[in-house]
Amino acid sequence: MGKRFKISEQPMISLQKELRFLVETHLRFIYDEQSYPDLDHAQLARKLIKIVELDEQCLKPAVHESLWDEQDVLVITYGDSIKKEGEPPLDTLNNFFNKHLADTVNGVHILPFFPYSSDDGFSVIDYTQVNDGLGDWGDIEEIASNFDLMADLVVNHCSSRSRWFDNFKQCKEPGKNYFFECDPSADTSDVVRPRTSPLLREVETLEGKKYVWCTFSHDQVDLNFANPDVLCEMIQIIKLYLDRGVKIFRMDAVAFVWKELGTPCIHHPKTHELVRLMRTLIEHHSPRAIIITETNVPNHENLSYFGNANEAHAVYNFSLPPLLLNALITGSSAHLKAWQMSMPPAQEGTFYFNFIASHDGIGLRPAEGLLQDQEIDTLINTMQSFGARISWRAAQGGLNKAYEINVTLFDALQGTTKGPDKWQIQRFLCAHGIMLALEGIPAIYIHSLVATNNYQEGVELTASNRTINRYKWDADELETQLATEHTHHAKVFEQLKRLISIRRGQQAFHPNATQFTLHLGDQLFGFWRQSIRRDQSIFCIYNVTDDTVTIPLSSINLISLNKWVDLVSGQEYTDLHLDLVLEPYQFVWLTNKIAC
């Protein structure tokens, strides 16, 4: 990732003048003169530019240029998802990646690796340190030297055990005015919540009782970006991460950053402007750096973070996991197909970040408006029968609604609405075959890569549903499982590596290559990809049912003058008057050009 970029030949003085104008324009929108009559926007702009050291040297990024190609594939993992006694987990992780994945993936997302107090890292105590239980900055830099490193920028909140919050309670800086306060009598009924816990937390300070805003939990206290000092702190953190080798910034829970009473306090226009400001500063320092926004919300809201190709470089494709899961357990691609047809191609210079499993769960908000309530209930009931847990959120009217399904993807795909069956591995590979071929860049969760089962014991130990998909592998045990041919871990691992390797060799799988949906009936899910140079086509066709499905090859509109080969099986299709027969969950990548 980040292979091509152009450095402007514009004189440095002119470029810095342009940068100051851009930053000041962002700031005048965020801190409008009516609300901040005494704020010196030009001075604040100069301060931010100095923090990132752009007053000494800055680069102008190319406009609307794709910094990625078909070879980009990431793995998502915690720093201690694989552990070995007597060895820093980050070293263990790096060794595992170098041994098994150096030729398979080129990027790694290490989930929050900072000191924390809860939420497995997302309640950050100190943004500037590496959790000493994982390793140190040297370990992070070593991984960043081998792979494109993606790190979390936890912008919305920090830990109640942080120095900033301790200072808040003691009414001293830095921290005194770093957190969003709210009168408990204020009307917050319009506020969108991702959790069921009370929104406000009562806190004893040296100035008496205060009430702070907690979107996610009372240990995760929301930062107040209405205070420009908080913005300066976050920009300093960004600069630190850039210096340590971070290339991809995952803006965690960014949708909730700006609060204004009387609004839903989600997707505020000033939130979008903050993202644009951070992008401006980041890309003028490192033109190859990438911003990804994490917004687990309905599809149309999620897409808004592309802006006009001037906001996030990428958005998480949050609707894909629940729709794909629904298709594979019901045997119907109808909703998945309808959604894909409605998705606009990512503008040049942007891409979809595709995933089908994560450290959290399978979000249900992104399925709102795409699946009917009864269909969501069926999905939930089926997953619960496979051992899944359900997390809830507070909805309007005092009701609770299902927020996400907590389950490992391997166990989620152990059967259909009819119950468990013998097609678990095939179904699981089919799911990844879809993700790997879709427009965008794929990211595979470490526990999907090695087919981890539900960690029920962990849920009991932590009382957190999300622990079900956060197992910590012993490195030696994992090596044994992967080296033993008959284990499902080894079978899945080798097959996924093979599929990834095939994907990385096809120009038609470029993240921005053309994509059209095929209409082959609900038992099949299909789409056509064409390389940017139009010299390679790939027809991706998937049987999403537990039955054998047969269709005429002529229905796919293959050009008869070309020789067609299935990249997955190697089978050649020379007689286009024959039928294509797909066994349960079998899929083909039919191409007219063998690229590797």
Coordinates of C-alpha atoms in Angstrom, one line a residue:
M1 CA 0.0 0.0 0.0
G2 CA 1.2 3.5 -0.7
K3 CA 3.3 2.5 -3.7
R4 CA 2.8 5.6 -5.9
F5 CA 2.7 9.2 -5.2
K6 CA 3.8 12.5 -6.7
I7 CA 5.8 15.1 -4.9
S8 CA 4.8 18.6 -5.9
E9 CA 7.5 20.7 -7.5
Q10 CA 5.7 23.7 -6.1
P11 CA 8.1 26.0 -4.2
M12 CA 8.2 25.3 -0.5
I13 CA 7.2 28.8 0.5
S14 CA 4.1 28.7 -1.8
L15 CA 3.2 25.2 -0.6
Q16 CA 3.4 26.2 3.1
K17 CA 1.3 29.2 2.4
E18 CA -1.3 27.0 0.7
L19 CA -1.2 24.6 3.7
R20 CA -1.8 27.4 6.2
F21 CA -4.8 28.5 4.2
L22 CA -6.2 25.0 4.1
V23 CA -5.7 24.4 7.8
E24 CA -7.1 27.8 8.8
T25 CA -10.2 27.2 6.6
H26 CA -10.8 23.9 8.4
L27 CA -10.4 25.6 11.7
R28 CA -12.8 28.5 10.8
F29 CA -15.5 25.9 10.1
I30 CA -14.9 23.9 13.3
Y31 CA -14.4 26.9 15.6
D32 CA -16.8 29.3 13.9
E33 CA -16.4 33.0 14.8
Q34 CA -19.8 33.3 16.2
S35 CA -19.1 30.6 18.9
Y36 CA -15.4 31.5 19.2
P37 CA -15.1 35.3 18.7
D38 CA -11.8 35.5 20.5
L39 CA -10.0 32.6 18.9
D40 CA -7.1 33.4 16.7
H41 CA -7.5 30.9 13.9
A42 CA -4.3 31.8 12.1
Q43 CA -2.3 31.4 15.3
L44 CA -3.9 28.0 15.9
A45 CA -3.2 26.9 12.3
R46 CA 0.4 27.8 12.8
K47 CA 0.6 25.8 16.0
L48 CA -0.9 22.7 14.4
I49 CA 1.5 23.0 11.5
K50 CA 4.4 23.3 13.8
I51 CA 3.3 20.2 15.9
V52 CA 3.5 18.1 12.7
E53 CA 6.8 19.9 11.7
L54 CA 5.3 21.0 8.5
D55 CA 6.8 24.5 9.0
E56 CA 10.1 22.9 8.2
Q57 CA 9.2 20.5 5.4
C58 CA 6.0 19.5 3.8
L59 CA 4.9 17.5 0.8
K60 CA 1.9 18.1 -1.4
P61 CA -0.1 14.8 -2.0
A62 CA -1.4 14.0 -5.4
V63 CA -5.1 14.7 -5.8
H64 CA -7.5 11.7 -6.3
E65 CA -4.7 9.2 -6.8
S66 CA -5.0 5.6 -5.7
L67 CA -2.1 4.6 -3.4
W68 CA -3.0 0.9 -3.5
D69 CA -3.5 -2.0 -5.8
E70 CA -4.6 -5.7 -5.9
Q71 CA -1.6 -6.8 -3.9
D72 CA -2.9 -5.0 -0.7
V73 CA -4.3 -7.4 1.9
L74 CA -4.3 -6.8 5.6
V75 CA -4.6 -9.0 8.7
I76 CA -6.4 -7.7 11.8
T77 CA -5.0 -8.8 15.2
Y78 CA -4.4 -7.9 18.8
G79 CA -0.8 -7.5 19.8
D80 CA -1.2 -10.6 22.0
S81 CA -3.5 -12.8 19.9
I82 CA -0.5 -15.2 19.7
K83 CA 1.7 -15.5 22.9
K84 CA 4.8 -17.4 23.8
E85 CA 6.2 -17.7 27.3
G86 CA 9.2 -15.5 27.9
E87 CA 8.7 -13.5 24.7
P88 CA 7.1 -10.1 24.2
P89 CA 3.8 -10.8 22.4
L90 CA 4.7 -8.3 19.7
D91 CA 7.8 -10.2 18.9
T92 CA 5.8 -13.4 18.8
L93 CA 3.4 -11.8 16.4
N94 CA 6.1 -10.5 14.2
N95 CA 7.8 -13.9 14.1
F96 CA 4.6 -15.6 13.1
F97 CA 3.8 -13.1 10.4
N98 CA 7.3 -13.3 9.0
K99 CA 7.3 -17.1 9.0
H100 CA 3.8 -17.7 7.6
L101 CA 2.5 -14.6 5.9
A102 CA 5.4 -12.5 4.6
D103 CA 4.5 -13.5 1.0
T104 CA 0.8 -13.5 1.6
V105 CA -0.2 -10.2 3.1
N106 CA 1.5 -6.8 3.2
G107 CA -0.4 -5.0 5.9
V108 CA -1.2 -5.6 9.5
H109 CA -3.7 -3.8 11.8
I110 CA -2.6 -4.1 15.4
L111 CA -5.5 -3.2 17.6
P112 CA -4.8 -0.7 20.4
F113 CA -1.4 -1.5 21.8
F114 CA -1.4 1.2 24.5
P115 CA -1.8 1.0 28.2
Y116 CA -5.6 0.6 28.9
S117 CA -8.1 0.1 31.6
S118 CA -11.0 -1.7 29.8
D119 CA -12.5 -2.7 26.4
D120 CA -9.4 -4.7 25.4
G121 CA -7.4 -1.5 24.6
F122 CA -10.0 1.0 23.5
S123 CA -10.0 2.7 26.9
V124 CA -6.6 4.3 26.5
I125 CA -4.7 5.4 29.5
D126 CA -1.7 6.8 27.7
Y127 CA -1.6 7.3 23.9
T128 CA 2.1 7.8 23.9
Q129 CA 3.2 4.5 25.3
V130 CA 3.1 0.8 24.2
N131 CA 1.5 -1.5 26.8
D132 CA 4.6 -3.0 28.5
G133 CA 2.7 -6.3 28.5
L134 CA 3.1 -6.4 24.7
G135 CA 6.5 -4.9 24.1
D136 CA 7.8 -1.4 23.3
W137 CA 8.0 1.1 20.5
G138 CA 11.0 -0.8 19.1
D139 CA 8.7 -3.8 18.5
I140 CA 6.1 -1.7 16.8
E141 CA 8.7 -0.1 14.6
E142 CA 10.1 -3.6 13.7
I143 CA 6.6 -4.7 12.5
A144 CA 6.2 -1.4 10.7
S145 CA 9.5 -2.1 8.8
N146 CA 8.1 -5.4 7.5
F147 CA 4.4 -4.6 6.9
D148 CA 2.2 -1.6 6.3
L149 CA 1.2 -0.8 9.9
M150 CA -2.4 0.2 10.7
A151 CA -3.0 1.7 14.2
D152 CA -6.0 2.9 16.0
L153 CA -6.5 6.6 16.7
V154 CA -9.0 6.5 19.5
V155 CA -10.3 10.0 19.0
N156 CA -13.7 10.0 20.8
H157 CA -12.7 9.1 24.4
C158 CA -9.9 8.1 26.7
S159 CA -9.7 6.1 30.0
S160 CA -11.1 7.4 33.3
R161 CA -7.7 6.3 34.6
S162 CA -5.7 8.6 32.3
R163 CA -3.6 11.5 33.5
W164 CA -6.0 13.8 31.7
F165 CA -9.0 12.6 33.7
D166 CA -7.1 12.6 37.0
N167 CA -6.3 16.3 36.2
F168 CA -9.9 16.9 35.3
K169 CA -11.0 15.8 38.8
Q170 CA -8.3 17.9 40.3
C171 CA -9.3 20.9 38.2
K172 CA -5.8 21.4 36.7
E173 CA -4.2 21.4 33.3
P174 CA -3.7 19.5 31.1
G175 CA -7.2 18.0 31.4
K176 CA -9.3 20.4 33.3
N177 CA -11.4 21.2 30.3
Y178 CA -10.6 18.2 28.2
F179 CA -13.9 16.3 28.7
F180 CA -17.5 17.0 27.5
E181 CA -19.7 18.0 30.4
C182 CA -23.5 18.1 30.5
D183 CA -26.2 19.2 32.9
P184 CA -28.1 16.0 33.9
S185 CA -31.4 17.9 33.4
A186 CA -30.6 18.5 29.7
D187 CA -32.7 16.8 27.1
T188 CA -30.6 14.1 25.6
S189 CA -33.4 12.1 24.1
D190 CA -32.2 12.6 20.6
V191 CA -28.7 11.3 21.2
V192 CA -27.8 8.2 19.3
R193 CA -26.3 5.5 21.6
P194 CA -24.3 2.4 20.8
R195 CA -24.7 1.1 24.3
T196 CA -27.3 0.7 27.1
S197 CA -25.3 2.2 29.9
P198 CA -26.3 5.7 31.2
L199 CA -24.9 8.5 29.0
L200 CA -23.7 10.7 31.9
R201 CA -21.3 9.8 34.7
E202 CA -21.3 11.8 38.0
V203 CA -17.8 12.7 39.0
E204 CA -16.5 14.3 42.2
T205 CA -14.0 17.1 41.5
L206 CA -12.3 19.8 43.5
E207 CA -15.0 22.1 42.2
G208 CA -17.8 19.8 43.2
K209 CA -19.9 17.4 41.3
K210 CA -19.7 17.4 37.5
Y211 CA -21.3 15.2 34.9
V212 CA -19.2 13.9 32.0
W213 CA -20.4 12.4 28.7
C214 CA -19.7 8.7 28.2
T215 CA -20.8 7.4 24.8
F216 CA -19.5 3.9 25.3
S217 CA -18.9 3.2 29.0
H218 CA -18.2 5.1 32.2
D219 CA -14.6 4.1 31.9
Q220 CA -14.4 5.7 28.5
V221 CA -14.9 9.4 28.9
D222 CA -15.6 11.5 25.8
L223 CA -13.1 14.1 24.9
N224 CA -14.2 17.7 24.3
F225 CA -12.9 18.8 20.8
A226 CA -14.8 22.1 21.3
N227 CA -11.6 22.9 23.3
P228 CA -8.8 23.5 20.8
D229 CA -6.3 22.3 23.3
V230 CA -7.8 18.8 22.9
L231 CA -7.3 19.0 19.1
C232 CA -3.6 20.0 19.7
E233 CA -3.1 17.0 21.9
M234 CA -4.6 14.7 19.3
I235 CA -2.4 16.1 16.5
Q236 CA 0.7 15.6 18.7
I237 CA -0.4 11.9 19.0
I238 CA -0.8 11.7 15.3
K239 CA 2.7 13.0 14.8
L240 CA 4.1 10.5 17.2
Y241 CA 2.5 7.6 15.3
L242 CA 3.8 8.9 12.0
D243 CA 7.3 9.0 13.5
R244 CA 6.9 5.4 14.7
G245 CA 6.0 4.1 11.3
V246 CA 2.2 4.1 11.2
K247 CA 1.0 4.3 7.6
I248 CA -2.7 3.7 8.1
F249 CA -4.8 5.5 10.7
R250 CA -8.0 3.8 11.8
M251 CA -10.2 6.6 13.4
D252 CA -12.1 4.7 16.0
A253 CA -15.7 5.7 16.8
V254 CA -15.1 9.0 15.0
A255 CA -18.8 9.5 14.2
F256 CA -19.4 10.5 17.8
V257 CA -16.6 13.1 18.3
W258 CA -18.5 16.4 18.2
K259 CA -21.4 16.9 20.6
E260 CA -24.1 19.5 20.4
L261 CA -27.2 19.3 22.5
G262 CA -30.4 19.2 20.5
T263 CA -28.8 17.0 17.8
P264 CA -28.2 13.2 17.6
C265 CA -24.5 13.9 18.5
I266 CA -23.5 11.6 15.6
H267 CA -22.1 12.6 12.2
H268 CA -22.0 16.3 13.1
P269 CA -20.8 18.5 10.3
K270 CA -17.9 19.5 12.5
T271 CA -16.9 15.9 12.9
H272 CA -16.6 15.6 9.2
E273 CA -14.5 18.8 9.1
L274 CA -12.2 17.4 11.9
V275 CA -11.5 14.3 9.7
R276 CA -10.7 16.6 6.8
L277 CA -8.4 18.7 9.0
M278 CA -6.5 15.6 10.3
R279 CA -6.2 14.3 6.7
T280 CA -4.7 17.6 5.5
L281 CA -2.1 17.5 8.2
I282 CA -1.3 13.8 7.9
E283 CA -0.9 13.7 4.1
H284 CA 1.2 16.8 3.9
H285 CA 3.6 15.0 6.2
S286 CA 3.3 11.6 4.6
P287 CA 1.6 11.6 1.2
R288 CA 1.3 7.8 1.3
A289 CA -0.5 7.7 4.7
I290 CA -4.1 6.6 4.7
I291 CA -7.1 7.4 6.8
I292 CA -9.8 4.9 7.5
T293 CA -13.0 5.9 9.4
E294 CA -14.6 3.3 11.6
T295 CA -18.4 4.1 11.7
N296 CA -20.6 1.2 12.6
V297 CA -23.8 2.8 11.4
P298 CA -26.4 2.3 8.6
N299 CA -24.9 2.1 5.1
H300 CA -25.8 5.6 3.8
E301 CA -24.4 7.2 6.9
N302 CA -21.2 5.3 6.6
L303 CA -20.6 6.3 3.0
S304 CA -20.8 10.0 4.0
Y305 CA -17.2 9.8 5.4
F306 CA -15.8 9.6 1.9
G307 CA -16.8 13.2 1.6
N308 CA -15.9 14.5 -1.9
A309 CA -12.9 12.2 -1.9
N310 CA -11.4 14.7 0.5
E311 CA -12.2 13.0 3.8
A312 CA -11.5 9.4 4.6
H313 CA -9.5 7.5 2.0
A314 CA -11.5 4.4 3.0
V315 CA -14.6 3.4 5.0
Y316 CA -15.3 0.1 6.6
N317 CA -17.8 -1.8 4.5
F318 CA -19.9 -2.5 7.6
S319 CA -23.0 -3.8 5.7
L320 CA -21.0 -6.7 4.1
P321 CA -20.7 -9.0 7.2
P322 CA -24.4 -9.2 8.2
L323 CA -25.6 -9.4 4.6
L324 CA -23.1 -12.1 3.6
L325 CA -23.8 -14.1 6.7
N326 CA -27.5 -13.8 6.0
A327 CA -27.0 -15.1 2.4
L328 CA -25.0 -18.1 3.5
I329 CA -27.3 -19.3 6.2
T330 CA -30.5 -18.7 4.3
G331 CA -29.3 -19.9 0.9
S332 CA -30.4 -16.7 -0.8
S333 CA -28.3 -13.9 -2.2
A334 CA -31.3 -11.6 -2.8
H335 CA -30.4 -9.0 -0.1
L336 CA -26.7 -9.2 -0.7
K337 CA -27.2 -8.7 -4.4
A338 CA -29.6 -5.8 -4.0
W339 CA -27.2 -4.0 -1.6
Q340 CA -24.2 -4.5 -3.9
M341 CA -26.2 -3.0 -6.8
S342 CA -26.9 0.1 -4.8
M343 CA -23.3 0.7 -3.8
P344 CA -21.6 3.4 -5.7
P345 CA -18.1 2.7 -7.1
A346 CA -15.5 4.3 -4.8
Q347 CA -14.3 7.5 -6.3
E348 CA -10.7 7.6 -7.5
G349 CA -8.5 8.1 -4.5
T350 CA -10.8 6.2 -2.2
F351 CA -11.6 2.5 -1.5
Y352 CA -13.9 0.2 0.5
F353 CA -12.2 -1.5 3.4
N354 CA -13.8 -5.0 3.2
F355 CA -14.0 -7.3 6.2
I356 CA -16.4 -10.0 7.3
A357 CA -15.1 -10.6 10.9
S358 CA -13.6 -8.4 13.5
H359 CA -12.6 -8.2 17.1
D360 CA -16.0 -6.8 18.0
G361 CA -18.7 -8.7 16.3
I362 CA -21.1 -8.6 13.4
G363 CA -22.8 -5.3 13.6
L364 CA -26.6 -5.2 13.0
R365 CA -27.0 -1.4 12.6
P366 CA -25.5 -1.6 9.1
A367 CA -28.2 -4.1 8.2
E368 CA -31.0 -1.7 9.1
G369 CA -33.0 -0.9 6.1
L370 CA -31.4 -3.7 4.2
L371 CA -32.9 -6.7 6.1
Q372 CA -36.4 -6.8 7.6
D373 CA -36.8 -7.0 11.3
Q374 CA -38.0 -10.6 11.0
E375 CA -34.9 -11.5 9.0
I376 CA -32.6 -10.0 11.5
D377 CA -34.4 -12.0 14.2
T378 CA -33.9 -15.2 12.2
L379 CA -30.2 -14.3 11.9
I380 CA -29.9 -13.7 15.6
N381 CA -31.7 -16.9 16.6
T382 CA -29.6 -19.0 14.2
M383 CA -26.4 -17.5 15.5
Q384 CA -27.5 -18.1 19.1
S385 CA -28.1 -21.7 18.3
F386 CA -24.4 -21.8 17.1
G387 CA -23.2 -20.4 20.5
A388 CA -23.2 -16.7 19.7
R389 CA -23.9 -13.9 22.2
I390 CA -25.8 -10.7 21.5
S391 CA -24.8 -7.2 22.6
W392 CA -27.5 -4.5 22.9
R393 CA -27.8 -0.7 22.5
A394 CA -30.3 1.8 23.8
A395 CA -32.8 2.9 21.3
Q396 CA -35.4 5.7 21.3
G397 CA -38.4 5.1 23.5
G398 CA -36.4 3.5 26.2
L399 CA -36.2 0.2 24.3
N400 CA -33.1 -1.9 23.8
K401 CA -32.2 -3.2 20.3
A402 CA -29.7 -5.8 19.2
Y403 CA -26.5 -4.0 18.3
E404 CA -24.1 -6.8 17.3
I405 CA -23.7 -10.6 17.1
N406 CA -20.7 -11.8 19.1
V407 CA -19.3 -15.0 17.5
T408 CA -16.3 -16.3 15.6
L409 CA -17.0 -16.4 11.9
F410 CA -15.9 -20.0 11.7
D411 CA -18.6 -21.1 14.2
A412 CA -21.1 -18.7 12.7
L413 CA -20.9 -20.6 9.4
Q414 CA -21.2 -24.1 10.8
G415 CA -24.6 -24.4 9.3
T416 CA -27.8 -22.8 8.0
T417 CA -31.2 -21.9 9.5
K418 CA -31.8 -25.6 9.3
G419 CA -29.0 -26.3 11.8
P420 CA -25.3 -27.4 11.7
D421 CA -24.2 -29.5 8.7
K422 CA -21.1 -30.9 7.0
W423 CA -20.3 -27.8 4.8
Q424 CA -18.7 -25.6 7.5
I425 CA -15.3 -25.3 5.8
Q426 CA -16.6 -24.9 2.3
R427 CA -19.1 -22.3 3.5
F428 CA -16.4 -20.4 5.4
L429 CA -14.1 -20.4 2.3
C430 CA -16.9 -19.3 0.1
A431 CA -17.5 -16.3 2.4
H432 CA -13.8 -15.3 2.1
G433 CA -13.8 -15.9 -1.6
I434 CA -16.5 -13.3 -1.9
M435 CA -14.7 -10.7 0.2
L436 CA -11.4 -11.3 -1.6
A437 CA -12.8 -10.6 -5.0
L438 CA -15.1 -7.6 -4.2
E439 CA -14.2 -4.0 -5.1
G440 CA -12.0 -2.7 -2.3
I441 CA -9.1 -4.0 -0.1
P442 CA -9.7 -7.1 2.1
A443 CA -8.8 -7.4 5.7
I444 CA -8.9 -10.8 7.4
Y445 CA -9.2 -11.1 11.2
I446 CA -6.5 -13.4 12.7
H447 CA -9.1 -15.7 14.2
S448 CA -10.7 -16.2 10.8
L449 CA -7.3 -16.8 9.2
V450 CA -6.7 -19.8 11.6
A451 CA -10.4 -20.8 12.0
T452 CA -10.6 -20.2 15.8
N453 CA -13.7 -21.5 17.5
N454 CA -16.0 -19.7 20.0
Y455 CA -14.1 -18.9 23.2
Q456 CA -17.0 -19.5 25.6
E457 CA -14.7 -19.9 28.6
G458 CA -13.4 -16.4 28.0
V459 CA -16.9 -14.9 28.0
E460 CA -17.5 -16.4 31.5
L461 CA -14.1 -15.1 32.8
T462 CA -14.5 -11.5 31.5
A463 CA -18.3 -11.1 31.5
S464 CA -17.9 -9.5 28.1
N465 CA -19.6 -11.0 25.1
R466 CA -16.9 -9.8 22.7
T467 CA -14.3 -12.0 24.4
I468 CA -15.9 -14.9 22.4
N469 CA -13.8 -13.9 19.4
R470 CA -10.7 -12.7 21.2
Y471 CA -8.9 -16.0 22.1
K472 CA -5.2 -15.8 22.9
W473 CA -3.4 -18.6 21.1
D474 CA -0.3 -20.2 22.6
A475 CA 2.2 -20.0 19.8
D476 CA 3.5 -23.5 20.1
E477 CA -0.1 -24.9 20.2
L478 CA -1.0 -22.9 17.1
E479 CA 2.1 -24.1 15.2
T480 CA 1.1 -27.7 16.1
Q481 CA -2.5 -27.2 14.8
L482 CA -1.3 -25.6 11.6
A483 CA 1.3 -28.3 11.0
T484 CA -1.2 -31.1 11.4
E485 CA -2.9 -31.6 8.1
H486 CA -6.2 -33.0 9.3
T487 CA -7.1 -30.1 11.6
H488 CA -9.6 -27.6 10.4
H489 CA -7.2 -24.9 11.4
A490 CA -4.6 -26.1 8.9
K491 CA -7.1 -26.7 6.2
V492 CA -8.5 -23.2 6.4
F493 CA -5.2 -21.5 6.9
E494 CA -3.6 -23.1 3.8
Q495 CA -6.7 -22.5 1.6
L496 CA -7.1 -18.9 2.6
K497 CA -3.4 -18.3 1.9
R498 CA -3.8 -19.8 -1.5
L499 CA -6.9 -17.7 -2.3
I500 CA -5.1 -14.6 -1.2
S501 CA -2.1 -15.4 -3.3
I502 CA -4.3 -15.9 -6.4
R503 CA -6.1 -12.6 -5.7
R504 CA -2.9 -10.6 -5.4
G505 CA -1.9 -11.6 -8.9
Q506 CA -5.0 -10.4 -10.8
Q507 CA -5.2 -6.9 -12.1
A508 CA -9.0 -7.2 -12.3
F509 CA -9.0 -7.4 -8.5
H510 CA -7.5 -3.9 -8.2
P511 CA -9.5 -2.2 -5.4
N512 CA -10.9 0.3 -7.9
A513 CA -11.3 -2.0 -10.9
T514 CA -14.8 -2.0 -12.5
Q515 CA -17.4 -4.2 -10.9
F516 CA -20.9 -5.2 -12.1
T517 CA -23.4 -7.4 -10.4
L518 CA -24.5 -10.6 -12.3
H519 CA -28.2 -11.7 -12.3
L520 CA -28.0 -15.5 -12.0
G521 CA -30.8 -16.2 -9.5
D522 CA -30.9 -16.1 -5.8
Q523 CA -29.0 -19.4 -5.3
L524 CA -25.9 -17.8 -6.8
F525 CA -24.1 -14.6 -6.0
G526 CA -22.0 -13.2 -8.9
F527 CA -20.2 -10.2 -10.2
W528 CA -17.8 -9.2 -12.9
R529 CA -14.5 -7.5 -12.4
Q530 CA -12.5 -5.8 -15.2
S531 CA -9.0 -4.5 -14.9
I532 CA -8.4 -0.8 -15.2
R533 CA -6.6 -1.4 -18.5
R534 CA -9.5 -3.6 -19.6
D535 CA -7.3 -6.5 -20.5
Q536 CA -8.5 -8.9 -17.9
S537 CA -12.0 -9.9 -16.9
I538 CA -12.9 -12.2 -14.0
F539 CA -16.4 -13.6 -13.5
C540 CA -16.8 -14.4 -9.8
I541 CA -19.7 -16.8 -9.2
Y542 CA -20.6 -18.4 -5.8
N543 CA -23.1 -21.0 -4.9
V544 CA -24.5 -19.8 -1.5
T545 CA -26.6 -22.9 -0.9
D546 CA -26.2 -26.4 0.4
D547 CA -27.5 -27.8 -2.9
T548 CA -25.7 -28.4 -6.3
V549 CA -26.6 -25.6 -8.7
T550 CA -26.3 -25.8 -12.5
I551 CA -26.5 -22.9 -14.9
P552 CA -25.7 -22.7 -18.7
L553 CA -22.3 -21.1 -19.3
S554 CA -24.0 -19.1 -22.0
S555 CA -26.0 -17.2 -19.4
I556 CA -22.8 -15.6 -18.1
N557 CA -22.0 -13.8 -21.4
L558 CA -18.5 -15.1 -21.7
I559 CA -16.8 -13.9 -24.9
S560 CA -16.4 -17.0 -27.1
L561 CA -13.2 -15.8 -28.7
N562 CA -11.4 -16.0 -25.3
K563 CA -10.1 -18.9 -23.4
W564 CA -11.6 -19.1 -20.0
V565 CA -10.0 -20.6 -16.9
D566 CA -11.1 -20.9 -13.3
L567 CA -8.4 -19.4 -11.2
V568 CA -9.5 -21.4 -8.1
S569 CA -9.5 -24.9 -9.6
G570 CA -7.5 -24.5 -12.8
Q571 CA -10.3 -26.0 -14.9
E572 CA -10.5 -24.7 -18.5
Y573 CA -13.8 -23.9 -20.1
T574 CA -13.5 -24.2 -23.9
D575 CA -17.0 -25.2 -24.8
L576 CA -19.3 -22.4 -23.7
H577 CA -22.4 -24.4 -24.7
L578 CA -22.0 -26.6 -21.6
D579 CA -23.2 -26.1 -18.1
L580 CA -21.4 -24.7 -15.1
V581 CA -22.0 -27.1 -12.2
L582 CA -21.3 -25.7 -8.7
E583 CA -21.3 -28.0 -5.7
P584 CA -22.6 -26.6 -2.3
Y585 CA -20.6 -23.4 -1.6
Q586 CA -18.3 -23.9 -4.5
F587 CA -17.2 -20.8 -6.4
V588 CA -15.2 -20.0 -9.5
W589 CA -13.1 -17.0 -10.6
L590 CA -13.4 -17.4 -14.4
T591 CA -10.8 -15.3 -16.2
N592 CA -9.7 -14.7 -19.8
K593 CA -6.2 -13.9 -18.7
I594 CA -3.9 -15.8 -16.4
A595 CA -1.9 -13.1 -14.6
C596 CA 0.1 -15.4 -12.4

